[in-house]
Short mmCIF file of N, CA and C in Angstrom, two decimals:
data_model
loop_
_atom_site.label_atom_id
_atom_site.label_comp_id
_atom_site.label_asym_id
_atom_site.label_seq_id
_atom_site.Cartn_x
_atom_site.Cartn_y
_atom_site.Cartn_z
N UNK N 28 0.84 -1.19 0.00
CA UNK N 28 0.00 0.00 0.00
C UNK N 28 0.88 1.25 0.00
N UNK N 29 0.38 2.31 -0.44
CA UNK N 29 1.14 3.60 -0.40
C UNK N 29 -0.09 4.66 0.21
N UNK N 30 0.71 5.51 1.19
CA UNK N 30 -0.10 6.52 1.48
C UNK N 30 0.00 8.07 0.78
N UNK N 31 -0.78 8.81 0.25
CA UNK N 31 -0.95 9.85 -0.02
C UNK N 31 -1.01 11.24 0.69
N UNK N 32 -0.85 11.88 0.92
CA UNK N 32 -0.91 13.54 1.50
C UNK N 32 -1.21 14.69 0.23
N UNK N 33 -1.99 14.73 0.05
CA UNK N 33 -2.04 16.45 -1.04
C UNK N 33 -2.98 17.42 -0.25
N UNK N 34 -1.74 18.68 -0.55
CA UNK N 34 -1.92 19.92 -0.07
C UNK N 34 -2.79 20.78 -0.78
N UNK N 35 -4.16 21.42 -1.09
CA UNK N 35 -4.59 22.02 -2.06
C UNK N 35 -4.36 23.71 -1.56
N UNK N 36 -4.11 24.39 -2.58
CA UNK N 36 -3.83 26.33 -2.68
C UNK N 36 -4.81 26.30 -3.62
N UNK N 37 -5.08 27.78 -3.84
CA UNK N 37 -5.87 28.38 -4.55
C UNK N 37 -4.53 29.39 -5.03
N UNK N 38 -4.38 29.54 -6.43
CA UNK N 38 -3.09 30.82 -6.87
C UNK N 38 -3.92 31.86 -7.19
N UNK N 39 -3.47 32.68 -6.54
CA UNK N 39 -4.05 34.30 -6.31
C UNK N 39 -2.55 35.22 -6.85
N UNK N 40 -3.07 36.32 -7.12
CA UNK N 40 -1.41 37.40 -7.46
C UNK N 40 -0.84 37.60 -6.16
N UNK N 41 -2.17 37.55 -4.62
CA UNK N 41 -1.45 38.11 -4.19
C UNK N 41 -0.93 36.98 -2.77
N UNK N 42 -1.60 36.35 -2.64
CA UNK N 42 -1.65 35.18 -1.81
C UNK N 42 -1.75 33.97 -2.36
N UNK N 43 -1.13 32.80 -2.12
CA UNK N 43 -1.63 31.32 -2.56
C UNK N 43 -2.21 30.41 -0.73
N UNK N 44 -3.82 30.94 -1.10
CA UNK N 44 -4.00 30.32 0.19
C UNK N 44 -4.35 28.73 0.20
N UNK N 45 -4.21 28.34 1.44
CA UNK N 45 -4.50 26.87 1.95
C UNK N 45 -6.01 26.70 1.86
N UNK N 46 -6.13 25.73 1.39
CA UNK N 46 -7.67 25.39 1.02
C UNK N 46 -7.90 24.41 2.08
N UNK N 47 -6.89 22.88 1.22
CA UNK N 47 -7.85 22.17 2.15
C UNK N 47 -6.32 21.14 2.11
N UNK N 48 -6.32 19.87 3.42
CA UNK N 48 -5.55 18.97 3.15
C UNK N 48 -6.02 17.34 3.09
N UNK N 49 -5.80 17.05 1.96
CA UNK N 49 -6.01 14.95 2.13
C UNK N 49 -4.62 14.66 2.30
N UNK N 50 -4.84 13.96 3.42
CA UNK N 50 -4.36 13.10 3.86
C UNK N 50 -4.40 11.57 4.22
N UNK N 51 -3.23 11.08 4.07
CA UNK N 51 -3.58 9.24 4.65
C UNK N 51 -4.35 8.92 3.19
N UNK N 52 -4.45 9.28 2.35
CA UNK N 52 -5.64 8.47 1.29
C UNK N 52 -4.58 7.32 0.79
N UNK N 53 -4.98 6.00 1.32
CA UNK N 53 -4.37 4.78 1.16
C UNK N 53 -4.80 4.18 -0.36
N UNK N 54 -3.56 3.68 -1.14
CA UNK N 54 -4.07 3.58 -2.28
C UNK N 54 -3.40 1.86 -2.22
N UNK N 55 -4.14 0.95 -1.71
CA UNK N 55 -3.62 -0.72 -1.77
C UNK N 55 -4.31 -1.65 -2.96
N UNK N 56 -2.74 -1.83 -3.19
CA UNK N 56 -2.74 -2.70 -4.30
C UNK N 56 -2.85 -4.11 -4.27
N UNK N 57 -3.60 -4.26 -3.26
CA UNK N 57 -4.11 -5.86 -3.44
C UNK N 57 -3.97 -7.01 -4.53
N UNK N 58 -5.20 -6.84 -5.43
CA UNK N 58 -5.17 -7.93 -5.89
C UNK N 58 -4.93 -7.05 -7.77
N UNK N 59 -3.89 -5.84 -7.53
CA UNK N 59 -3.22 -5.38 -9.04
C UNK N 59 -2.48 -6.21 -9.67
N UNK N 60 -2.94 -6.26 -10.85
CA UNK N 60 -2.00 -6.77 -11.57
C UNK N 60 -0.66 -5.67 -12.42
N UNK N 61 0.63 -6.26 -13.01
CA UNK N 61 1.18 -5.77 -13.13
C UNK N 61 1.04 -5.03 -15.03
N UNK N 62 1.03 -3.77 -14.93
CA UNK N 62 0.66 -3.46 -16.33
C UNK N 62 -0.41 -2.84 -16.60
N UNK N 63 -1.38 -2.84 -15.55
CA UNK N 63 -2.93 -2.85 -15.52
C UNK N 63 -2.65 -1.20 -15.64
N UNK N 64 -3.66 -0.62 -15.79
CA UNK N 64 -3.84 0.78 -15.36
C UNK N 64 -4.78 0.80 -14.41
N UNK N 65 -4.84 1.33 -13.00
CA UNK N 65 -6.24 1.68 -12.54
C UNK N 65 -6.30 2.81 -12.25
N UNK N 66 -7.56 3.15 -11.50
CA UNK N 66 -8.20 4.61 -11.09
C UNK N 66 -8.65 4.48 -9.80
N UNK N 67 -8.87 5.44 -8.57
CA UNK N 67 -9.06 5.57 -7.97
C UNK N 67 -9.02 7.13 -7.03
N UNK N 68 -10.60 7.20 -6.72
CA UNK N 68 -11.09 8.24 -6.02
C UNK N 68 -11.06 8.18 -4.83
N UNK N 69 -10.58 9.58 -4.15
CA UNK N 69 -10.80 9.85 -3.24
C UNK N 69 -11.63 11.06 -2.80
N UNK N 70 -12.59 11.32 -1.82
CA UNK N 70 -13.30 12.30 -1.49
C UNK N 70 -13.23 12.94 -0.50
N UNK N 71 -13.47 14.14 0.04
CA UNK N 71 -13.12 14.78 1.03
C UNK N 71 -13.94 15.91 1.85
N UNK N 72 -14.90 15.79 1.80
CA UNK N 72 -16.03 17.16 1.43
C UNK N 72 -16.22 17.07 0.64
N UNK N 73 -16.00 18.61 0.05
CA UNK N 73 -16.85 18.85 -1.40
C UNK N 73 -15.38 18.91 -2.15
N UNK N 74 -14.20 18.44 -1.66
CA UNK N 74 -12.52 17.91 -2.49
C UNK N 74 -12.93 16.44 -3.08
N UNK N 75 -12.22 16.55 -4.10
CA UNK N 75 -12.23 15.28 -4.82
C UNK N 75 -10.85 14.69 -5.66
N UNK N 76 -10.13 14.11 -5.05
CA UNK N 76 -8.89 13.56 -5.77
C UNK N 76 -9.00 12.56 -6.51
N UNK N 77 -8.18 12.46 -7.76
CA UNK N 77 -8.64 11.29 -8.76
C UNK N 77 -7.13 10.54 -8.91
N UNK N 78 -6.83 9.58 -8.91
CA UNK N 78 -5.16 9.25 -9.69
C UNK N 78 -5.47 7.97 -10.51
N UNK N 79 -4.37 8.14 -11.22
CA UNK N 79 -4.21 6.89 -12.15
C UNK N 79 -2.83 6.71 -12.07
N UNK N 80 -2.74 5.05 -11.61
CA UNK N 80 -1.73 4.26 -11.53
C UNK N 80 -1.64 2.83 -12.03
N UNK N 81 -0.30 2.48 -12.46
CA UNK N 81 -0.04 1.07 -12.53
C UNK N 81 1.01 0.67 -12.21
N UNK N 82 0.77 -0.63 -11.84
CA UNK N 82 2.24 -1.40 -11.09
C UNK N 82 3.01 -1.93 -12.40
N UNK N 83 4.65 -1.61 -12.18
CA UNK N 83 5.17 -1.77 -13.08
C UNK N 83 6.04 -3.35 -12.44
N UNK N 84 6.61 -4.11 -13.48
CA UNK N 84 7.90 -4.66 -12.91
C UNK N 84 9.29 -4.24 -13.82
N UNK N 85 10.42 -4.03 -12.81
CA UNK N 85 11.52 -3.58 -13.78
C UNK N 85 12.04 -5.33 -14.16
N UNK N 86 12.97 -5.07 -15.45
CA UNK N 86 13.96 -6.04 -15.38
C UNK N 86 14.54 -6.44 -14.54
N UNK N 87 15.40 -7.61 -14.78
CA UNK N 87 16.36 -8.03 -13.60
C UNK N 87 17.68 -7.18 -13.48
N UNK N 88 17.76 -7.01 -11.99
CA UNK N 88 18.59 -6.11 -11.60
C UNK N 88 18.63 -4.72 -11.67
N UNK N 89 17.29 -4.25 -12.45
CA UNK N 89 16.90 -3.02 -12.91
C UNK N 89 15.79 -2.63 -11.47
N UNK N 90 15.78 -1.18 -10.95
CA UNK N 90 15.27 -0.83 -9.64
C UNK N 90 14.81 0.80 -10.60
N UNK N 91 13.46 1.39 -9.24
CA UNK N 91 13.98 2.75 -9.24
C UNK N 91 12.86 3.23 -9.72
N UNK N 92 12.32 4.46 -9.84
CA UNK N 92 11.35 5.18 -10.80
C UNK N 92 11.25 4.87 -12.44
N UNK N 93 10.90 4.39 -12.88
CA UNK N 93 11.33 4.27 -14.38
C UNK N 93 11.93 3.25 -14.77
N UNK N 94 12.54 2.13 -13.71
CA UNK N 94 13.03 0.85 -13.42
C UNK N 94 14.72 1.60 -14.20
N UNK N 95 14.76 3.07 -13.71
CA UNK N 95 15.90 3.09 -14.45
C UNK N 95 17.22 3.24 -13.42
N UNK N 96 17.46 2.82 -12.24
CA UNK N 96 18.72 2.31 -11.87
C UNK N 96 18.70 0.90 -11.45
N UNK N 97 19.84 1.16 -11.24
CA UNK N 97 20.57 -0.53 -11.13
C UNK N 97 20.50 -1.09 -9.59
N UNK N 98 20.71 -1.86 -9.27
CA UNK N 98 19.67 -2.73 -7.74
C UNK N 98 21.48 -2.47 -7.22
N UNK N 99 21.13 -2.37 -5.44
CA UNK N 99 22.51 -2.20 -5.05
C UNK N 99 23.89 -3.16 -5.51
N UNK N 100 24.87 -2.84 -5.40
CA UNK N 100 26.35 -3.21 -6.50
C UNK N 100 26.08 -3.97 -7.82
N UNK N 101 25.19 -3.57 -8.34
CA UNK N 101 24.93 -4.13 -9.58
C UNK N 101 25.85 -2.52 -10.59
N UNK N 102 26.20 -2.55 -11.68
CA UNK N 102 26.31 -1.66 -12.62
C UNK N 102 25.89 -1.85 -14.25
N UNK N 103 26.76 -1.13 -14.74
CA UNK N 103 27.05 -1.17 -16.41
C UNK N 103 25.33 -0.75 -17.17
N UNK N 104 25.17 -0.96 -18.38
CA UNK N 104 24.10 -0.29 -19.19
C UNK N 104 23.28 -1.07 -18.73
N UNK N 105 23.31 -2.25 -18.23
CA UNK N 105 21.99 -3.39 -18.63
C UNK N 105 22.27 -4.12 -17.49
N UNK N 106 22.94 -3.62 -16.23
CA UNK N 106 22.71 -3.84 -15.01
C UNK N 106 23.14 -4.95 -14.71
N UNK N 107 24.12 -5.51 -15.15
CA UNK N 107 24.26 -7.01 -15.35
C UNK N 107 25.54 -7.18 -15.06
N UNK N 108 26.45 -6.04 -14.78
CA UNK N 108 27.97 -6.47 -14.31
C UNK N 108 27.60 -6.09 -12.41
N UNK N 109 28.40 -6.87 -11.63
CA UNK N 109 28.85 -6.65 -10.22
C UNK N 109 29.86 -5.01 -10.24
N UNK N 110 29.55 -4.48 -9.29
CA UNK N 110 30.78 -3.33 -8.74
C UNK N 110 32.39 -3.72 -8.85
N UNK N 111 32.88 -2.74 -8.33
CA UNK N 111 34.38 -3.37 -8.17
C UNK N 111 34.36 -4.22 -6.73
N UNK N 112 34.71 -5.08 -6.61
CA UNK N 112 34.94 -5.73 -5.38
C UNK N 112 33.80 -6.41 -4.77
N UNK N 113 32.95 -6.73 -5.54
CA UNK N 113 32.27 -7.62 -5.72
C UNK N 113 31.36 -8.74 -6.63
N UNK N 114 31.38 -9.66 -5.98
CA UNK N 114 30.76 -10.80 -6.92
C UNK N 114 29.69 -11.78 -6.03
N UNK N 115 29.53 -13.02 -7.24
CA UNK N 115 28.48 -13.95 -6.74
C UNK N 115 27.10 -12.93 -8.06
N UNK N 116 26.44 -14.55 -8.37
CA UNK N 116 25.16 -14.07 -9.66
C UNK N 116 24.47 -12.62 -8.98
N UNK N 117 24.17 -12.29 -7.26
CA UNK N 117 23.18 -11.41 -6.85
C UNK N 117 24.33 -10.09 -6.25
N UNK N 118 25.31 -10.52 -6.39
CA UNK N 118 26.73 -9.11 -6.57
C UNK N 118 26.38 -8.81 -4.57
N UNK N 119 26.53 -9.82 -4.12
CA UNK N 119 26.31 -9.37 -2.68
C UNK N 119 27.28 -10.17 -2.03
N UNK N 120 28.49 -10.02 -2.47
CA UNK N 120 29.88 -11.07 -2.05
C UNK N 120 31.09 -9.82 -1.77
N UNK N 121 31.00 -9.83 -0.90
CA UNK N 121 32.32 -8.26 -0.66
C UNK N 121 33.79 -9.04 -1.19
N UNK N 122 34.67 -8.92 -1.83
CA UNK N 122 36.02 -9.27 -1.51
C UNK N 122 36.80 -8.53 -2.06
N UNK N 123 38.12 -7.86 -1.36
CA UNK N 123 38.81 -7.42 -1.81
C UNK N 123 40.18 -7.78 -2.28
N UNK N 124 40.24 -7.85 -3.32
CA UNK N 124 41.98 -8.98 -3.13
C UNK N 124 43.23 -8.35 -2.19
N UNK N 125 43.86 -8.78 -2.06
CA UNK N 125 45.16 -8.10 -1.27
C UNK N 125 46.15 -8.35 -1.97
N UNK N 126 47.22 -7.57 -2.63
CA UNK N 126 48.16 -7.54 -3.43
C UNK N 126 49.02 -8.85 -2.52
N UNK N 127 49.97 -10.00 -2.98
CA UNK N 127 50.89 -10.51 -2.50
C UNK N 127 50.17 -11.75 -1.35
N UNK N 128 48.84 -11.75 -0.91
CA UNK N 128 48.35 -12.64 -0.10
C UNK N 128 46.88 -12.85 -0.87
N UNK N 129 46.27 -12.67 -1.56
CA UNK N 129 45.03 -12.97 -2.13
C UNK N 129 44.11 -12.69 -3.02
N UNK N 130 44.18 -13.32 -4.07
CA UNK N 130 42.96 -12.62 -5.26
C UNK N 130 41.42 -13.30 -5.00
N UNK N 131 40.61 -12.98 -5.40
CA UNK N 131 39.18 -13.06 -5.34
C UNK N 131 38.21 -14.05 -6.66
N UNK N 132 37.91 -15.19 -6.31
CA UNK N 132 37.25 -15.65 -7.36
C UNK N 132 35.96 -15.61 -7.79
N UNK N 133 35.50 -15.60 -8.93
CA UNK N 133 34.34 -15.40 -9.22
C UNK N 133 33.45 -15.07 -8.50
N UNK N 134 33.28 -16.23 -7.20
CA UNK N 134 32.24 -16.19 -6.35
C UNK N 134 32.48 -15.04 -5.36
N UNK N 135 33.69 -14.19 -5.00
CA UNK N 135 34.01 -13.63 -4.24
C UNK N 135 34.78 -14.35 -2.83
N UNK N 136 34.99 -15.63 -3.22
CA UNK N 136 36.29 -16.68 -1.77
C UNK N 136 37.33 -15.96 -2.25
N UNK N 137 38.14 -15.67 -1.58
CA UNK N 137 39.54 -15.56 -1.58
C UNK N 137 40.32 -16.75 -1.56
N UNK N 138 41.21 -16.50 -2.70
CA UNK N 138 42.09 -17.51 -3.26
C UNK N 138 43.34 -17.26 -3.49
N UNK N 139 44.34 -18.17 -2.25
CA UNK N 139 45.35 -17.65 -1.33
C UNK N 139 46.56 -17.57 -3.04
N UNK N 140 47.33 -16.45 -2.84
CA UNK N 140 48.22 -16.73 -4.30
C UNK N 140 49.73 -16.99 -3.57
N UNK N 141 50.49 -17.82 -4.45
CA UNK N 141 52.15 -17.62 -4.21
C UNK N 141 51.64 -18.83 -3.24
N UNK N 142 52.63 -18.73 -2.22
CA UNK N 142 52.83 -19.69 -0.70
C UNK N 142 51.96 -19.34 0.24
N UNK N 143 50.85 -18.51 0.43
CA UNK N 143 50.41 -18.16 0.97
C UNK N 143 49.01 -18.95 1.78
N UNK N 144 48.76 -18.93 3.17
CA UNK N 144 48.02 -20.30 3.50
C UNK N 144 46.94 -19.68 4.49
N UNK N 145 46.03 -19.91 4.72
CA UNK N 145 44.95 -19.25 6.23
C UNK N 145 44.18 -19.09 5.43
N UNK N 146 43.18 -18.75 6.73
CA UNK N 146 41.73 -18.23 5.85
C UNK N 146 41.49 -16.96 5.75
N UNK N 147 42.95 -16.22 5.61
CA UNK N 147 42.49 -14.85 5.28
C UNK N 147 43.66 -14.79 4.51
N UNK N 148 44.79 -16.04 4.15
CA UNK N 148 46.11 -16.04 3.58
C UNK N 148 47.02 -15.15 3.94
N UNK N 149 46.94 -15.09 5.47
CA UNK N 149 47.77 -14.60 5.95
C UNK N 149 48.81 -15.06 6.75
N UNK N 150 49.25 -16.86 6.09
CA UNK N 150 50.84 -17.10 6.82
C UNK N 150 51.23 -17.98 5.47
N UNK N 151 52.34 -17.59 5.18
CA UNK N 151 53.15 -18.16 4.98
C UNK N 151 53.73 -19.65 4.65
N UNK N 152 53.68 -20.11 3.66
CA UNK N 152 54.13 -21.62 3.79
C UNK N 152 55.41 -21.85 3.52
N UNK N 153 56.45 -21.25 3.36
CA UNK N 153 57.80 -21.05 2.58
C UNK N 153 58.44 -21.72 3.83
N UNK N 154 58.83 -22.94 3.59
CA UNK N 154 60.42 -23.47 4.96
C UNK N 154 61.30 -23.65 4.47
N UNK N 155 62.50 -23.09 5.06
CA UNK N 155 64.12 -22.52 4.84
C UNK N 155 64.50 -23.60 5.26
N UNK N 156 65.60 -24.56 4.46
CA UNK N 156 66.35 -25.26 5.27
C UNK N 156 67.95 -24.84 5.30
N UNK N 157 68.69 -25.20 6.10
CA UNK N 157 69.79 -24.98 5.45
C UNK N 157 70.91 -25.90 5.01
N UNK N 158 71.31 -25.80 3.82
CA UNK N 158 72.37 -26.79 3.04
C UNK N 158 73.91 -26.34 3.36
N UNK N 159 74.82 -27.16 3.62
CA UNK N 159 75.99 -27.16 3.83
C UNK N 159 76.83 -27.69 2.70
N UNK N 160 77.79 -26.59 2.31
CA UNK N 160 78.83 -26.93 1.42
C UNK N 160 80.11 -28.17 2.36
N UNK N 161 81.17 -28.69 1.28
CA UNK N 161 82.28 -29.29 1.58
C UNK N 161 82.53 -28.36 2.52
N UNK N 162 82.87 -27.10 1.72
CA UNK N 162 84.13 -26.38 2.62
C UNK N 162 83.47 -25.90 3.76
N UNK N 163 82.10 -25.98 4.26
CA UNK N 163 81.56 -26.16 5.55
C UNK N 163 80.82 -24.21 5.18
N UNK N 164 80.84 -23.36 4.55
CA UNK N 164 79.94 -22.82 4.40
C UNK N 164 78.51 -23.12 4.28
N UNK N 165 77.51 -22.42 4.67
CA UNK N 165 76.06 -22.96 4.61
C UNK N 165 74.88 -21.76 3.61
N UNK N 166 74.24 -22.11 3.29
CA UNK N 166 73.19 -21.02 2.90
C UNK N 166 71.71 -22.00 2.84
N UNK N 167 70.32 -20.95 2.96
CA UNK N 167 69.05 -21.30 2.96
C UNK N 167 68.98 -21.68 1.81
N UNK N 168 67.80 -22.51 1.78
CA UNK N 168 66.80 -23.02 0.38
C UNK N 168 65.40 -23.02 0.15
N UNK N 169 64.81 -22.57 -0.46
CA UNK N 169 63.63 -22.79 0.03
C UNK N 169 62.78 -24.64 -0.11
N UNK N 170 62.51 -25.19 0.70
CA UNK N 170 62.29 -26.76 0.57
C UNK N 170 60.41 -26.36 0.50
#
C-alpha cells in the first residue's frame, strides 16, 4: 500500500492560500496486476482527488522510478555487471583482493596466491632449510 498527503492552494497574485488537506488516502494494491492501469477516487467534502496508476515490474537487476537504476552493487548499461569488489550471480559477495596474499574468485572466496596459507592467507608456507657446502659454508633453500 502507499499513502498519499495532497496539499490544495488556490493561486491568487497576491496570496496562494491553503484550502484544504487529504491526507492518509491509502491507495492498496491488493489484488493489481502488473501493467494494468487503474483509477481511484478519493473524497473529502466537497474535495475530490482522482489518480491513475499502474504497477510496473523492472527487469532483472533493474530498480527505481522508471526501473531506471541498477539494484545495489549491480552496474554497467543493462545492469548485469557486479561493482568493483564484488561478486556472486546477486553481486552481494564483498572481496577485496590483497596484493601478495590474495585474489578473489568469481564467487568472491579468496584464493590464497604464491605460498600463501589461512583463511584470510595470511601465513606463509615457505620453509628454509639450510644446506651445507664441503668447505663447511652454509646457505638457505627454500624446501
Amino acid at each position: 500500500a502507499v499513502y498519499i498527503s495532497m496539499y490544495v492552494y488556490d493561486k491568487d497574485v497576491k496570496y496562494d492560500d491553503h484550502i484544504r488537506t487529504l491526507s492518509d488516502l491509502k491507495v492498496d494494491f491488493g489484488d493489481a496486476y502488473v501493467g494494468t492501469w487503474y483509477t481511484k477516487t478519493f473524497s473529502s467534502g466537497s474535495g475530490r482527488l482522482t489518480i491513475r496508476y499502474k504497477l510496473v515490474s523492472c527487469a532483472s537487476h533493474f530498480t527505481g522510478r522508471g526501473c531506471g537504476d541498477c539494484e545495489p552493487h549491480f552496474t554497467g548499461p543493462s545492469c548485469g555487471d557486479c561493482e568493483q569488489n564484488y561478486y556472486g550471480s546477486r553481486c552481494d559477495k564483498y572481496c577485496k583482493p590483497v596484493s601478495g596474499s590474495y585474489s578473489c574468485d568469481y564467487l568472491g572466496g579468496k584464493k590464497c596466491v604464491g605460498m600463501m596459507t589461512g583463511p584470510n592467507c595470511q601465513y606463509s608456507s615457505f620453509s628454509w632449510s639450510p644446506v651445507y657446502t664441503s668447505s663447511g659454508d652454509s646457505y638457505l633453500i627454500d624446501v
